[in-house]
Structure formats: structure tokens, C-alpha cells
PDB file of C-alpha atoms and ligand atoms in Angstrom:
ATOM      1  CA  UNK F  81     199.317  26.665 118.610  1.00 75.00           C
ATOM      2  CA  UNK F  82     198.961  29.361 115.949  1.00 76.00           C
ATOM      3  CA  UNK F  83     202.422  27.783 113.546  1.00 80.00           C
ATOM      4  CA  UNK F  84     200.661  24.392 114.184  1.00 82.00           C
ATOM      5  CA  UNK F  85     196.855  25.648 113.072  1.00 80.00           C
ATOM      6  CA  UNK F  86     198.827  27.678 110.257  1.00 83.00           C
ATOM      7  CA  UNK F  87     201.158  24.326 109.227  1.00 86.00           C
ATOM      8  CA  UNK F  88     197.515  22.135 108.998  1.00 83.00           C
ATOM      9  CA  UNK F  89     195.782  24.469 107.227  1.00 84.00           C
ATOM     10  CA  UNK F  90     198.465  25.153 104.664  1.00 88.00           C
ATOM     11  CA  UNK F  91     198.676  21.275 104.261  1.00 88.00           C
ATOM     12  CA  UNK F  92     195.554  20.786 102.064  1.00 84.00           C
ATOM     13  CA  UNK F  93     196.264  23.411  99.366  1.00 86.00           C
ATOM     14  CA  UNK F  94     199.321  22.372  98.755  1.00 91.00           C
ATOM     15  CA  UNK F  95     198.369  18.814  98.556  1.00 90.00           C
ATOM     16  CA  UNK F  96     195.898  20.411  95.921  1.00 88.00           C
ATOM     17  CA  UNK F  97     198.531  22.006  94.211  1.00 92.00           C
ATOM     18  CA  UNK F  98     200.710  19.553  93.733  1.00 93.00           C
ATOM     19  CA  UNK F  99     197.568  17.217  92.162  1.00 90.00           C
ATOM     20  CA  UNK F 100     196.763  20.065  89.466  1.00 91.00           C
ATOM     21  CA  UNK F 101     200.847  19.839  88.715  1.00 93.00           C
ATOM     22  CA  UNK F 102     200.318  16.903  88.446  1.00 93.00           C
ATOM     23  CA  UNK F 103     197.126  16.706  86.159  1.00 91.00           C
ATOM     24  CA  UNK F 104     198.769  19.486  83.540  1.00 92.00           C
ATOM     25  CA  UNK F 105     201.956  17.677  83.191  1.00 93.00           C
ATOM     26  CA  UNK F 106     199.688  14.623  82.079  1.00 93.00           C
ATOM     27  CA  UNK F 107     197.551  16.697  79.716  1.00 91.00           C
ATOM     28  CA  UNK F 108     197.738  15.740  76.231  1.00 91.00           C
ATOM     29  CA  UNK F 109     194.788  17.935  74.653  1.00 94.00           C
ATOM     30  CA  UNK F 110     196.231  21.691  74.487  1.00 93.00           C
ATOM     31  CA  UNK F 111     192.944  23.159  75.949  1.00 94.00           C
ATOM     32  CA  UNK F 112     192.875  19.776  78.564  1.00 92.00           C
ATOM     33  CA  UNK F 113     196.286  21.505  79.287  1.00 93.00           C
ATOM     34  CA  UNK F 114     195.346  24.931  79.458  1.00 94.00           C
ATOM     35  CA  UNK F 115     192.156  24.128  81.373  1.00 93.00           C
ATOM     36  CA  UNK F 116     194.877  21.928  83.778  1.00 92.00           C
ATOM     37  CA  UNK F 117     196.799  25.324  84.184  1.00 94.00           C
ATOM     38  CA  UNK F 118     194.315  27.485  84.742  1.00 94.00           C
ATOM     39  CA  UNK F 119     192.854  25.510  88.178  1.00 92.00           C
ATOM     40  CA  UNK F 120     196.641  25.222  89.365  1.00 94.00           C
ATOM     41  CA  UNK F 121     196.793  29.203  88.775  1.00 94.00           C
ATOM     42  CA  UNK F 122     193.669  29.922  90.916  1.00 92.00           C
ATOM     43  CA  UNK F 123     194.934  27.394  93.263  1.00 91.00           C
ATOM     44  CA  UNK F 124     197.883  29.263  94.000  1.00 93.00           C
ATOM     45  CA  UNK F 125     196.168  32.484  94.075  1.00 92.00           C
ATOM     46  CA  UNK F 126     194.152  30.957  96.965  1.00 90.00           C
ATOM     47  CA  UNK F 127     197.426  29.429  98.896  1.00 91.00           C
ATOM     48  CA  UNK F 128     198.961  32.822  98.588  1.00 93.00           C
ATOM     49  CA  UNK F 129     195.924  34.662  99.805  1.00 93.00           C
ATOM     50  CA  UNK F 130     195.784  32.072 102.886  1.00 92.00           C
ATOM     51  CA  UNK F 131     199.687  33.084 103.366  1.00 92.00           C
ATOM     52  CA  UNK F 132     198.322  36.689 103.302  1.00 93.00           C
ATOM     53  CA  UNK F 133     196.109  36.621 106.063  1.00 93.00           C
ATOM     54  CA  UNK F 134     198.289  34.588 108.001  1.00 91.00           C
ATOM     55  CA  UNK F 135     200.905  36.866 108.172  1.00 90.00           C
ATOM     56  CA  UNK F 136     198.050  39.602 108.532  1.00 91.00           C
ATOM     57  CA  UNK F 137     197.080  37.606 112.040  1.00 87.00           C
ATOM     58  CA  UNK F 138     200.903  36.762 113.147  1.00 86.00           C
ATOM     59  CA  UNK F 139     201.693  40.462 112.848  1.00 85.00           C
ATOM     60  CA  UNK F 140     198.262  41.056 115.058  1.00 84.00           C
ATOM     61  CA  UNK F 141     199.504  38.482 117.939  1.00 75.00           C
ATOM     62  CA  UNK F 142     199.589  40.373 121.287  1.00 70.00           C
ATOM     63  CA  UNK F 143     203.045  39.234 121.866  1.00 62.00           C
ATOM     64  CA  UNK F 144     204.512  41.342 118.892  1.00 59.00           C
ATOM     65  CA  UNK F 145     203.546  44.502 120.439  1.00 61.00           C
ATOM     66  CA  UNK F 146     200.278  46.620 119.834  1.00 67.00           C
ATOM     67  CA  UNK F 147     200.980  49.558 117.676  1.00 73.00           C
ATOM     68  CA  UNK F 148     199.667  52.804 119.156  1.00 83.00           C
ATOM     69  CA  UNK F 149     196.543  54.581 119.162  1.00 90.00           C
ATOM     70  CA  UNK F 150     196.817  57.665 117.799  1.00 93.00           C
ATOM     71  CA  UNK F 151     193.507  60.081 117.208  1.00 94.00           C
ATOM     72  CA  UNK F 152     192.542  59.560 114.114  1.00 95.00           C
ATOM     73  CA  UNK F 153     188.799  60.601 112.289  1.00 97.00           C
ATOM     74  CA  UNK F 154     187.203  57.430 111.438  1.00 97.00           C
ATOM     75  CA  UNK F 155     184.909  59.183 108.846  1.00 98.00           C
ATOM     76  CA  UNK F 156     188.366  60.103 106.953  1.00 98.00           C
ATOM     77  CA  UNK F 157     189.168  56.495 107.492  1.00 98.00           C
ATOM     78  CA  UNK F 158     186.089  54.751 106.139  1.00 98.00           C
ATOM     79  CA  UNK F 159     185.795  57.415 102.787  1.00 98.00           C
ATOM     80  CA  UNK F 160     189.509  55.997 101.984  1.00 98.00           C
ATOM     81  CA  UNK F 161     189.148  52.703 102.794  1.00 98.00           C
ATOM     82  CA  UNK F 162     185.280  52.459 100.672  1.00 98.00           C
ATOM     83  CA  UNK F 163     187.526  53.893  97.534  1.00 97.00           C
ATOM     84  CA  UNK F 164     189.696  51.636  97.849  1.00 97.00           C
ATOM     85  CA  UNK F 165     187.402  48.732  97.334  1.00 97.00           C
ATOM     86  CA  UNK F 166     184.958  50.590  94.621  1.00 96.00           C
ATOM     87  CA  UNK F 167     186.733  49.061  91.716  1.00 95.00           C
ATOM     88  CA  UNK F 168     185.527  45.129  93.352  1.00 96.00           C
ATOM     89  CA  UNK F 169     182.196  46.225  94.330  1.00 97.00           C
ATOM     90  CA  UNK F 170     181.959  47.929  90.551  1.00 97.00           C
ATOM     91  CA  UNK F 171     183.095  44.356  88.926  1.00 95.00           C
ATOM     92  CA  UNK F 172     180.149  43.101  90.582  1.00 96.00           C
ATOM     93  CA  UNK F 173     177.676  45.844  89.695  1.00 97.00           C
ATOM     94  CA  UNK F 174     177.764  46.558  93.464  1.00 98.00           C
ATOM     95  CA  UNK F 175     176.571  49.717  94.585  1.00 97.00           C
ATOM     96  CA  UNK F 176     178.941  50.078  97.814  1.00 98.00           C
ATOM     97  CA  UNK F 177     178.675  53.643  99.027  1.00 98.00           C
ATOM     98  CA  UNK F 178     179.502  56.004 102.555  1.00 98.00           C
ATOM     99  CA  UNK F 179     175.991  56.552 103.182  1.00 97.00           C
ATOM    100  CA  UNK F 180     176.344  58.697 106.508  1.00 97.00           C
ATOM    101  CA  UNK F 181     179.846  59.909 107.882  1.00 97.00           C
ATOM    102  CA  UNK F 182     180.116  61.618 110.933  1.00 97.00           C
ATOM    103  CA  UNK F 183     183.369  63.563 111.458  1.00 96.00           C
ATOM    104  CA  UNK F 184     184.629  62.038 114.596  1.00 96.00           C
ATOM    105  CA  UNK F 185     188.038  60.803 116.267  1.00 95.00           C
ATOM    106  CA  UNK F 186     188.839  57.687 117.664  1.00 95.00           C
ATOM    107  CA  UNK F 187     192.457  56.138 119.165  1.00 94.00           C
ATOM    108  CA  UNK F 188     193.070  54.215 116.548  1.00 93.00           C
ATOM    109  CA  UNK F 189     196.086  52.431 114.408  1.00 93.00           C
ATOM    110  CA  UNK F 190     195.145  53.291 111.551  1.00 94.00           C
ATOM    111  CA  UNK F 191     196.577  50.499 109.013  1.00 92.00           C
ATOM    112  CA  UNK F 192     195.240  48.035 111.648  1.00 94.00           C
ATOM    113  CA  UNK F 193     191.659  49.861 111.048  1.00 96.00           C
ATOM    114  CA  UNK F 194     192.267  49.739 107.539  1.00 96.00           C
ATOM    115  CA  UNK F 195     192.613  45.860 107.479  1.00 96.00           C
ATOM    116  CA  UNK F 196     189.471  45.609 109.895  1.00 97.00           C
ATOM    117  CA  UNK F 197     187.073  47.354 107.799  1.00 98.00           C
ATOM    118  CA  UNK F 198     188.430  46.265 104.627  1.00 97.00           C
ATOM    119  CA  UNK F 199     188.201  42.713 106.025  1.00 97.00           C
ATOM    120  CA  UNK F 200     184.259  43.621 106.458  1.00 98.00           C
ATOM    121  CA  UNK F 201     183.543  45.287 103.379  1.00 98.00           C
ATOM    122  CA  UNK F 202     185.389  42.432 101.324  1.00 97.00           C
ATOM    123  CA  UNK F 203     182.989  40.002 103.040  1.00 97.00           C
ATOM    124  CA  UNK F 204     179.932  42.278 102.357  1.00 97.00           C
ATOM    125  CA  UNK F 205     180.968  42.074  98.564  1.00 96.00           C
ATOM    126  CA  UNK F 206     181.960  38.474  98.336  1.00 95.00           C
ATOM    127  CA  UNK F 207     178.864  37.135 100.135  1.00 95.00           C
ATOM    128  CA  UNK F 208     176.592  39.275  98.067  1.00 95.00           C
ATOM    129  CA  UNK F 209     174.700  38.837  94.585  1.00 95.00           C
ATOM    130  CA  UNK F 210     175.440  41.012  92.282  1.00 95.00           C
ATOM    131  CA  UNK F 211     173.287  44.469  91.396  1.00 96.00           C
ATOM    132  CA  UNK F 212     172.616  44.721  95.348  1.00 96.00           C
ATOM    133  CA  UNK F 213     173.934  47.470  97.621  1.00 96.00           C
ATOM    134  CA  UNK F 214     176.191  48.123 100.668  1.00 98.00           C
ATOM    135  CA  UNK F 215     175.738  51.004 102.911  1.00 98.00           C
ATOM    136  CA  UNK F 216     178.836  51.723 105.511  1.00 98.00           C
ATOM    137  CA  UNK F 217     178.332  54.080 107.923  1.00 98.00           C
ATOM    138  CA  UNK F 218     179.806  56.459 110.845  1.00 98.00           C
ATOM    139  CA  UNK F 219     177.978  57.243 113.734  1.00 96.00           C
ATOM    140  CA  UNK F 220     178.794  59.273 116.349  1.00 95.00           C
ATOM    141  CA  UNK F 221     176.295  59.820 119.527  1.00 90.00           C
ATOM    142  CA  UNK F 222     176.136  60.786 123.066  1.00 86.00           C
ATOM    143  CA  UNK F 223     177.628  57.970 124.280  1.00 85.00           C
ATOM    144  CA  UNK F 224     179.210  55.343 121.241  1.00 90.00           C
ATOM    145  CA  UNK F 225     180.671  55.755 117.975  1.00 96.00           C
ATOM    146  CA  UNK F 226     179.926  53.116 115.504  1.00 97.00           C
ATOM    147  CA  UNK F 227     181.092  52.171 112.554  1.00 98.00           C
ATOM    148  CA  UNK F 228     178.468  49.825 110.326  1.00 98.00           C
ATOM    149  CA  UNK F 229     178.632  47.722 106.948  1.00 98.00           C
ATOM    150  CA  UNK F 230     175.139  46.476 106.249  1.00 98.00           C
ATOM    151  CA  UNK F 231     174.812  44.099 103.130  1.00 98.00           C
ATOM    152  CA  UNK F 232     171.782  42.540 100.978  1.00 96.00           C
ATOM    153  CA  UNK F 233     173.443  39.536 100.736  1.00 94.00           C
ATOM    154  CA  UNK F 234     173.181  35.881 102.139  1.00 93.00           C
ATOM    155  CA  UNK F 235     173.450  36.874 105.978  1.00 95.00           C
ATOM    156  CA  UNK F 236     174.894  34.712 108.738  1.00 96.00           C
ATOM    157  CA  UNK F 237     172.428  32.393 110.772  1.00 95.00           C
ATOM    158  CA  UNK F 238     172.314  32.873 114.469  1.00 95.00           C
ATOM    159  CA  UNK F 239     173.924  30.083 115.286  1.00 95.00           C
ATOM    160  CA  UNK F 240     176.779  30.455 113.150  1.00 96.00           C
ATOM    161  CA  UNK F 241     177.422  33.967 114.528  1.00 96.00           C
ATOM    162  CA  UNK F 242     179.863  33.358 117.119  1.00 95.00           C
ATOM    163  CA  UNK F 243     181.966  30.561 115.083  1.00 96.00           C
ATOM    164  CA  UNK F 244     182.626  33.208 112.300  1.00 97.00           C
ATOM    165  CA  UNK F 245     184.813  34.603 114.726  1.00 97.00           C
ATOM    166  CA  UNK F 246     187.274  31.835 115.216  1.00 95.00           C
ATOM    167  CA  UNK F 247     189.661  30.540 113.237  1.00 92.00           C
ATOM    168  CA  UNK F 248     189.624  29.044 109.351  1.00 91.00           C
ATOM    169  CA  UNK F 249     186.086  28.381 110.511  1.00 92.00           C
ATOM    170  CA  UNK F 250     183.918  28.685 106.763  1.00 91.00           C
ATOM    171  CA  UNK F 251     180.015  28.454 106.051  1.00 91.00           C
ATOM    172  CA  UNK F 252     179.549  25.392 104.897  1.00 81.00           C
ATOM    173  CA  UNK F 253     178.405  25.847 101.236  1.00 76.00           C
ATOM    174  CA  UNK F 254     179.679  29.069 100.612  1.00 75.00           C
ATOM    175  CA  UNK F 255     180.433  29.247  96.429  1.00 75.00           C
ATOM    176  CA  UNK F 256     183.203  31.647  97.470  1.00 81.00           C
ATOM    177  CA  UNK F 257     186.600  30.563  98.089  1.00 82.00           C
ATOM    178  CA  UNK F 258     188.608  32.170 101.350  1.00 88.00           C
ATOM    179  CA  UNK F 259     190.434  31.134 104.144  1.00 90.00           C
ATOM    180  CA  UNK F 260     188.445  31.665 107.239  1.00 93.00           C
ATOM    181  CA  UNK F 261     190.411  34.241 108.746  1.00 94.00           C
ATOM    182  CA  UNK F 262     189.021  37.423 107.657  1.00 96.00           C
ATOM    183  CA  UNK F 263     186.908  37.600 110.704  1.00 97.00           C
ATOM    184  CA  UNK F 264     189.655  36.515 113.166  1.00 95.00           C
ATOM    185  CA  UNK F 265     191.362  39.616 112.116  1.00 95.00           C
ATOM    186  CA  UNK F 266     188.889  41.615 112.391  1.00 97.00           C
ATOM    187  CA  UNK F 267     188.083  40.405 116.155  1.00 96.00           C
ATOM    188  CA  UNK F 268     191.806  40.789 117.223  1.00 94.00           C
ATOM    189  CA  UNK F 269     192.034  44.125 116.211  1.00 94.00           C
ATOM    190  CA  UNK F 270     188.723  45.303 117.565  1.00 96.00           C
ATOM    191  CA  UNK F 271     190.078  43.751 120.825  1.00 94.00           C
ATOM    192  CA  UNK F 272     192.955  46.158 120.289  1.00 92.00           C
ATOM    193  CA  UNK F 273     190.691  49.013 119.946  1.00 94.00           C
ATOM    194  CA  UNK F 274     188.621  47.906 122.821  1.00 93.00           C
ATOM    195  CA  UNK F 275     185.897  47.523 120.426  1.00 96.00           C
ATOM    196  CA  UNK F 276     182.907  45.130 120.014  1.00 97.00           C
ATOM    197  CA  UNK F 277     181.823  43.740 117.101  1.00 98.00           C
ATOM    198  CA  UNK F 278     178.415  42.987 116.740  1.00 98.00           C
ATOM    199  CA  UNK F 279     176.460  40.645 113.833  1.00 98.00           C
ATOM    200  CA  UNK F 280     173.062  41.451 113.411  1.00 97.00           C
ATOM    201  CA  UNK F 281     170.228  41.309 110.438  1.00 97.00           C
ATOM    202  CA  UNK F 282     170.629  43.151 107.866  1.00 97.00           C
ATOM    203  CA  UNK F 283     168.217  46.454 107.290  1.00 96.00           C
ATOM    204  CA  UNK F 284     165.135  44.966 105.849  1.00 86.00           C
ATOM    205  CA  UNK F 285     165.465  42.084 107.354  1.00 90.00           C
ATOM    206  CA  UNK F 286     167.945  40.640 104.928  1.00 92.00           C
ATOM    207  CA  UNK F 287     171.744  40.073 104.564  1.00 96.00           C
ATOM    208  CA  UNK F 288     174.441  40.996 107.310  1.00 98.00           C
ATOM    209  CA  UNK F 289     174.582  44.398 109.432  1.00 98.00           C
ATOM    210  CA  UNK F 290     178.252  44.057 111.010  1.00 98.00           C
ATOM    211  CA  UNK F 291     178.710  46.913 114.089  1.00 98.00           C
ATOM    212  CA  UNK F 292     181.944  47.686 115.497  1.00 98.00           C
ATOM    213  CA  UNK F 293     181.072  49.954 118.227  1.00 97.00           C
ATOM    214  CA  UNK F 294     184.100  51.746 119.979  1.00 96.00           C
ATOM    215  CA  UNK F 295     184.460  52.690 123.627  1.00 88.00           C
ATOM    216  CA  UNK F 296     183.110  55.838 124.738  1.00 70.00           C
ATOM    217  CA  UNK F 297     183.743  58.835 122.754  1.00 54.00           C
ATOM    218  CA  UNK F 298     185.798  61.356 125.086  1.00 57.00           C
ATOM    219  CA  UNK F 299     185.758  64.886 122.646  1.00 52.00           C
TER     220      UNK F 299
HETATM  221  P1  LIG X   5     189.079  35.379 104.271  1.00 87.58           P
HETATM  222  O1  LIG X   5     188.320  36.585 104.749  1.00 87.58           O
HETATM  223  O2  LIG X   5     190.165  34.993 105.186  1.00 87.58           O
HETATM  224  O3  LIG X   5     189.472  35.485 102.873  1.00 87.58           O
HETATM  225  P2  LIG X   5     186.528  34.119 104.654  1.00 87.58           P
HETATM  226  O4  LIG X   5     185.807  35.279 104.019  1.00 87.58           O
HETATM  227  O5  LIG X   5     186.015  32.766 104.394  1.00 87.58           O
HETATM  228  O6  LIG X   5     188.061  34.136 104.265  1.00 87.58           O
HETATM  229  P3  LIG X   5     185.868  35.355 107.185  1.00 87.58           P
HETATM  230  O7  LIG X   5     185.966  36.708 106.592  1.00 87.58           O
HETATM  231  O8  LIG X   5     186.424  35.129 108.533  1.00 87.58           O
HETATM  232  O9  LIG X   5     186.577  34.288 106.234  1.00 87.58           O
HETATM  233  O10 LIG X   5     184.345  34.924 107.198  1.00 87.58           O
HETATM  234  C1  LIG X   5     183.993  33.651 107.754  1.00 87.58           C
HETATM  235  C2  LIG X   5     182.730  33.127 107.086  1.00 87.58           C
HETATM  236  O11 LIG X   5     181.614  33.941 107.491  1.00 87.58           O
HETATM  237  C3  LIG X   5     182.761  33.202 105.570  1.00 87.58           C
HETATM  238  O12 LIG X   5     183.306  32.034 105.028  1.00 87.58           O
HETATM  239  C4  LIG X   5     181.287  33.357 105.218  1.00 87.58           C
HETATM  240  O13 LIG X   5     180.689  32.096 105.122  1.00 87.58           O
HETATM  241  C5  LIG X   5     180.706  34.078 106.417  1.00 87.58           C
HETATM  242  N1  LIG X   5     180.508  35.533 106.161  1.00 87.58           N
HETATM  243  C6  LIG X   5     181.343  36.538 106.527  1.00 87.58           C
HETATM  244  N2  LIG X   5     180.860  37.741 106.185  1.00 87.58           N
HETATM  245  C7  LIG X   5     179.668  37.511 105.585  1.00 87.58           C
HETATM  246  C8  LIG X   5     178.665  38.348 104.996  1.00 87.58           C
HETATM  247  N3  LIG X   5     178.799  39.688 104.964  1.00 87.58           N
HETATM  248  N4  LIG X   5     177.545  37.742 104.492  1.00 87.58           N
HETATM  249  C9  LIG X   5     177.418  36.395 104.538  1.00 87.58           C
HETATM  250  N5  LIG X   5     178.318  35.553 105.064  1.00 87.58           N
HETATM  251  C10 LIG X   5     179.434  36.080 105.577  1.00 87.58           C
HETATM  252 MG1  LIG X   6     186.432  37.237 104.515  1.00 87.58          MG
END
């Protein structure tokens, strides 16, 4: 099911990419050309990120083996991971910051955590005007530890909450380009973690508050 879902979905950009081909080769006008070029390049920057994240999921399927949780502090984890993205959240005057980081472990694998939260914060920023904020966050309690990105941006109605989840499934509307699956992967490897992930308002009433909330901390 997944090489067939994978096969349809690839069909349309390429169809795409073929027409832009098609379009420069008939350009006349050097800027009619350049223009021509330019959508074919950002179409094939899109195909290859859809390639991306499908061999992101393919390498999550159950059947190729779970890598093993090892302890690992998620604080650690989340300070390396929100570097990572500063230069994208500074391109879009973003202020994306660790706003509370408690030390704590969790059985994790870590590049698989890496992916998931990226995969969250990369959403947060996309989906986000820019000159707002996002706040990620590490709790650790009695009972849960949580890890939280909370956003200003557009937010996810309720009953698109669960759909987000599957599959190539989009907002309708959305200005941003993607493919659908950054979610997916997120799910899967929660599910690996024995995680939940939770959508929920946004602080203030406004944008997305995403809350992966891992089983019962053990120290
Ligand atoms: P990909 O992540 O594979 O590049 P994508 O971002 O479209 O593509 P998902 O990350 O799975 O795919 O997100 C699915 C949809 O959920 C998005 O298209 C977007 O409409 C919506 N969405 C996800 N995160 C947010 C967010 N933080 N704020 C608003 N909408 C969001
Ligand atoms: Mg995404």
C-alpha cells in the first residue's frame, strides 16, 4: 500500500515537471525563459523534498526494525535540535526559542527524535507569519514528561486535527508548499516511543500547541 500511495503521489509533480520543461524549452523572451526555469527549479526542489520524506517514512515502517531506545536527555535533545533550525526561523524574523528545559531522560532513538521534533518545529515556522514567536518546551513532572512547540500562527481547526495525522493529507489553502507527510512521521515515531501526540490551541488562544507526552518517567 505504502509503494502504491508513494507511486500516486509522485505522479502529479512529475507530470508538473515535465509541463515547466516543457514551457522553458518554448520560451522565446530571455526573462519568459528564465522565469520558465525558475518554476521548474522550485518544482524539483518540491519533488525531491516529497522523495525526502518518503524515504524518511519507509525507513520508519515497523517491518524494517525499530532502532533502540537508549536513555537519552530530551532537554539536550531539544537545545540541539532548536539550533539547528534558528537560521529558518531568523529568515523569517521568527523568534523560535527553548523557553523552559528540564534536564530529564527518556528511551529514546535519538535521530528518530530529531526528525520528530524537527518535523514540528518546521511546521510551527512554515505555518506562521512572520515577526511572531515559538516557544518549545521540556517538562518533566510527577508523573509525564512532555515535550511542547506552541506557535502564533494559523492553528489547525478541530476537525482537521485527526486528518493531519494521515497521510499526504494538506489544509486546503495552505500558501505553503509540502507534502503531507511531516505529521505521519511524526505519529510513527511517537508510536515508537510509546508517545502521544496531542494538538491543542495555542497559548492565548491562538495558533497550534503540539504535545508529545512520553510514558511515565521511571528516574
Ligand atoms: P511536509 O511536512 O511533509 O513537508 P506538510 O507540512 O504539508 O508537508 P504535515 O507536516 O504533515 O505536512 O502537516 C499537515 C498539514 O497540517 C499541513 O499541510 C498544514 O496545513 C497543517 N499544519 C501542520 N502544522 C501546523 C501548524 N503548526 N500550524 C498550522 N497548520 C499546521
Ligand atoms: Mg510539515
Amino acid at each position: 500500500q505504502f509503494t502504491a500511495d508513494a507511486a500516486h503521489e509522485l505522479r502529479s509533480p512529475l507530470t508538473a515537471l515535465s509541463l515547466q520543461a516543457q514551457l522553458a524549452e518554448r520560451a522565446i523572451a530571455p526573462e519568459q525563459r528564465a522565469q520558465a526555469l525558475q518554476t521548474l527549479r522550485q518544482g524539483i526542489d518540491r519533488a525531491s523534498h516529497l522523495v525526502q520524506q518518503l524515504l524518511t517514512l519507509a525507513r520508519l515502517e515497523p517491518e524494517v526494525g525499530d532502532s533502540p531506545l537508549k536513555p537519552l536527555f530530551l532537554d539536550d535533545l531539544a537545545r540541539n535540535v532548536v539550533a539547528d533550525f534558528a537560521p529558518l526561523a531568523a529568515n523569517r524574523h521568527i523568534d523560535l526559542g527553548l523557553t523552559r528545559a528540564d534536564h530529564v531522560l527518556v528511551a529514546g532513538a535519538e535521530e528518530a527524535l530529531r526528525i520528530l521534533l524537527g518535523n514540528l518545529i518546521d511546521n510551527a515556522i512554515r505555518y506562521s507569519p512572520t515577526n511572531t514567536r515559538i516557544d518549545v518546551s521540556v517538562f518533566k513532572d510527577a508523573k509525564t514528561v512532555r515535550l511542547e512547540v506552541n506557535d502564533t500562527g494559523t492553528g489547525i481547526a478541530l476537525d482537521e486535527r485527526d486528518r493531519v495525522f494521515d497521510r499526504f493529507y494538506r489544509v486546503l489553502n495552505s500558501a505553503e508548499s509540502g507534502s503531507g507527510l511531516g505529521l505521519a512521521i511524526a505519529k510513527r515515531i511517537a508510536d515508537q516511543h510509546q508517545a502521544d501526540i496531542t494538538l491543542r490551541d495555542g497559548d492565548g488562544g491562538m495558533g497550534l500547541k503540539v504535545i508529545v507526552t512520553f510514558p511515565e518517567n521511571r528516574e
